[in-house]
Coordinates of C-alpha atoms in Angstrom, one line a residue:
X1 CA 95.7 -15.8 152.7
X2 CA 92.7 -18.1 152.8
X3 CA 94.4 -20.5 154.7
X4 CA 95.4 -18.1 157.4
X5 CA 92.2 -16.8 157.2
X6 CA 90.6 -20.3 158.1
X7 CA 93.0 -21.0 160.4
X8 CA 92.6 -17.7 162.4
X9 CA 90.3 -15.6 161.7
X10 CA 86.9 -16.5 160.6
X11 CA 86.3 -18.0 164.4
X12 CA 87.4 -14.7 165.7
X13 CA 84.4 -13.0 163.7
X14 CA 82.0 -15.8 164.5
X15 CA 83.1 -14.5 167.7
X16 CA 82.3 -11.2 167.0
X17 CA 78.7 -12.0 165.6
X18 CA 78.1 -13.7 168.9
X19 CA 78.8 -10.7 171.0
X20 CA 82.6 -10.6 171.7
X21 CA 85.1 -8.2 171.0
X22 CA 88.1 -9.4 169.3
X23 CA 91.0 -8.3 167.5
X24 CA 93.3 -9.4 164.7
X25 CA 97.0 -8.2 165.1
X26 CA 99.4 -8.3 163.0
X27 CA 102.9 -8.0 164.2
X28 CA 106.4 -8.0 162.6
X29 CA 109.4 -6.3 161.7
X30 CA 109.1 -3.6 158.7
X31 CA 108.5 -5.5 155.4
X32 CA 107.9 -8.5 156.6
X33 CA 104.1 -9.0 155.2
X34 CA 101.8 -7.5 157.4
X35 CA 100.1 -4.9 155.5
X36 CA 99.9 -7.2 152.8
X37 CA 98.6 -10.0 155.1
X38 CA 95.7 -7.4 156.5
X39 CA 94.6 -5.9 153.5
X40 CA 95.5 -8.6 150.3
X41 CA 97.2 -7.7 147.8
X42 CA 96.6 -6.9 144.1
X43 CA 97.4 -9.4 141.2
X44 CA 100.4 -8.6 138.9
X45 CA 98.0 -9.1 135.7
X46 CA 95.0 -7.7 137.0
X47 CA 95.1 -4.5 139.3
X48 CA 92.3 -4.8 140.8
X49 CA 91.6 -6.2 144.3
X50 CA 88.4 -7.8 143.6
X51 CA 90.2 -10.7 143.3
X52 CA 89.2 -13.1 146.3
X53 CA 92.2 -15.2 145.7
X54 CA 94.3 -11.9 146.8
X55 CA 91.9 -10.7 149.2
X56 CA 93.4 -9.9 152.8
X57 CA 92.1 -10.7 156.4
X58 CA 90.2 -7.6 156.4
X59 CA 88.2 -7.8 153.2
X60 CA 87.5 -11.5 154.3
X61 CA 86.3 -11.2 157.5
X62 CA 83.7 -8.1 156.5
X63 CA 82.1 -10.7 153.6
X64 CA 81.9 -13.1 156.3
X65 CA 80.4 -10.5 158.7
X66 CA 77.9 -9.5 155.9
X67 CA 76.8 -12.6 154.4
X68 CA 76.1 -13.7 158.0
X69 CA 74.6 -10.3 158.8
X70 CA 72.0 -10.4 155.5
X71 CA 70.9 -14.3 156.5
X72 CA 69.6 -12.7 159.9
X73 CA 67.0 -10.5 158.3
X74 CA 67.3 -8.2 161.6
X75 CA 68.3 -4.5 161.4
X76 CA 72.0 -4.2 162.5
X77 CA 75.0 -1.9 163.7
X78 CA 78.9 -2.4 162.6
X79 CA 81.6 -0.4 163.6
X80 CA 85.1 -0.8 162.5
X81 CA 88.1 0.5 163.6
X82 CA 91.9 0.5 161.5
X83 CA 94.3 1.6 163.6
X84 CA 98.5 1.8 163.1
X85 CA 100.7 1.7 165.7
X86 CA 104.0 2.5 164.6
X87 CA 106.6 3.9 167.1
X88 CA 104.1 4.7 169.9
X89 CA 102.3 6.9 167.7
X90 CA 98.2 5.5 167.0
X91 CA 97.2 6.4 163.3
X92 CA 93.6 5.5 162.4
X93 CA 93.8 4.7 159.2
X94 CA 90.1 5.0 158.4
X95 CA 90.4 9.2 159.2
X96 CA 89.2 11.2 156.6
X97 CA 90.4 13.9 158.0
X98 CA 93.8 16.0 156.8
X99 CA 94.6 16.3 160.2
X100 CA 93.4 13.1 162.1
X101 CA 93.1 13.5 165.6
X102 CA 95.7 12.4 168.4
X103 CA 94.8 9.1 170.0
X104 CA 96.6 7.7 172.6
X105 CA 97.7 4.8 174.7
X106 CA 96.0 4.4 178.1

């Protein structure tokens, strides 16, 4: 994970703190890795996902965001979006909702 991480990612969110969008996609056939790649995964011995040795791109790249964030000592805005998409159908995965809305493809 770190490696990929290194590799990949933690340009893309220097990126990102420099004003660009970006976006890290993870793409496969079912069961190959990818949710576990995105999110980390959890240690057989210790459930929990505190863990940074198991921690995914995602929890990654929001402590980079942060630490970088909290060194600026200026007031600032994140959004985040975790979508699916899974047989044409769009699922954002950070819905609270019971019934999420629709989202579609332009």
């Amino acid at each position: 994970q770190k490696q990929v991480y290194d590799t990949v990612c933690s340009r893309a969110v220097d990126e990102v703190l420099e004003g660009f969008n970006c976006t890290i996609f993870a793409y496969g056939p079912t069961g190959t890795g990818k949710t576990h790649t995105m999110e980390g995964g959890k240690d057989e011995k210790n459930s929990s996902q505190n863990d940074e040795r198991h921690a995914g791109l995602i929890p990654r790249s929001v402590k980079q965001i942060f630490t970088r964030l909290r060194r600026s000592n200026q007031e600032n805005s994140v959004r985040v979006s975790h979508l699916e998409l899974y047989n044409e159908h769009i699922t954002d995965l950070l819905s609270v909702s019971d019934e999420p809305e629709k989202l579609r493809i332009y």
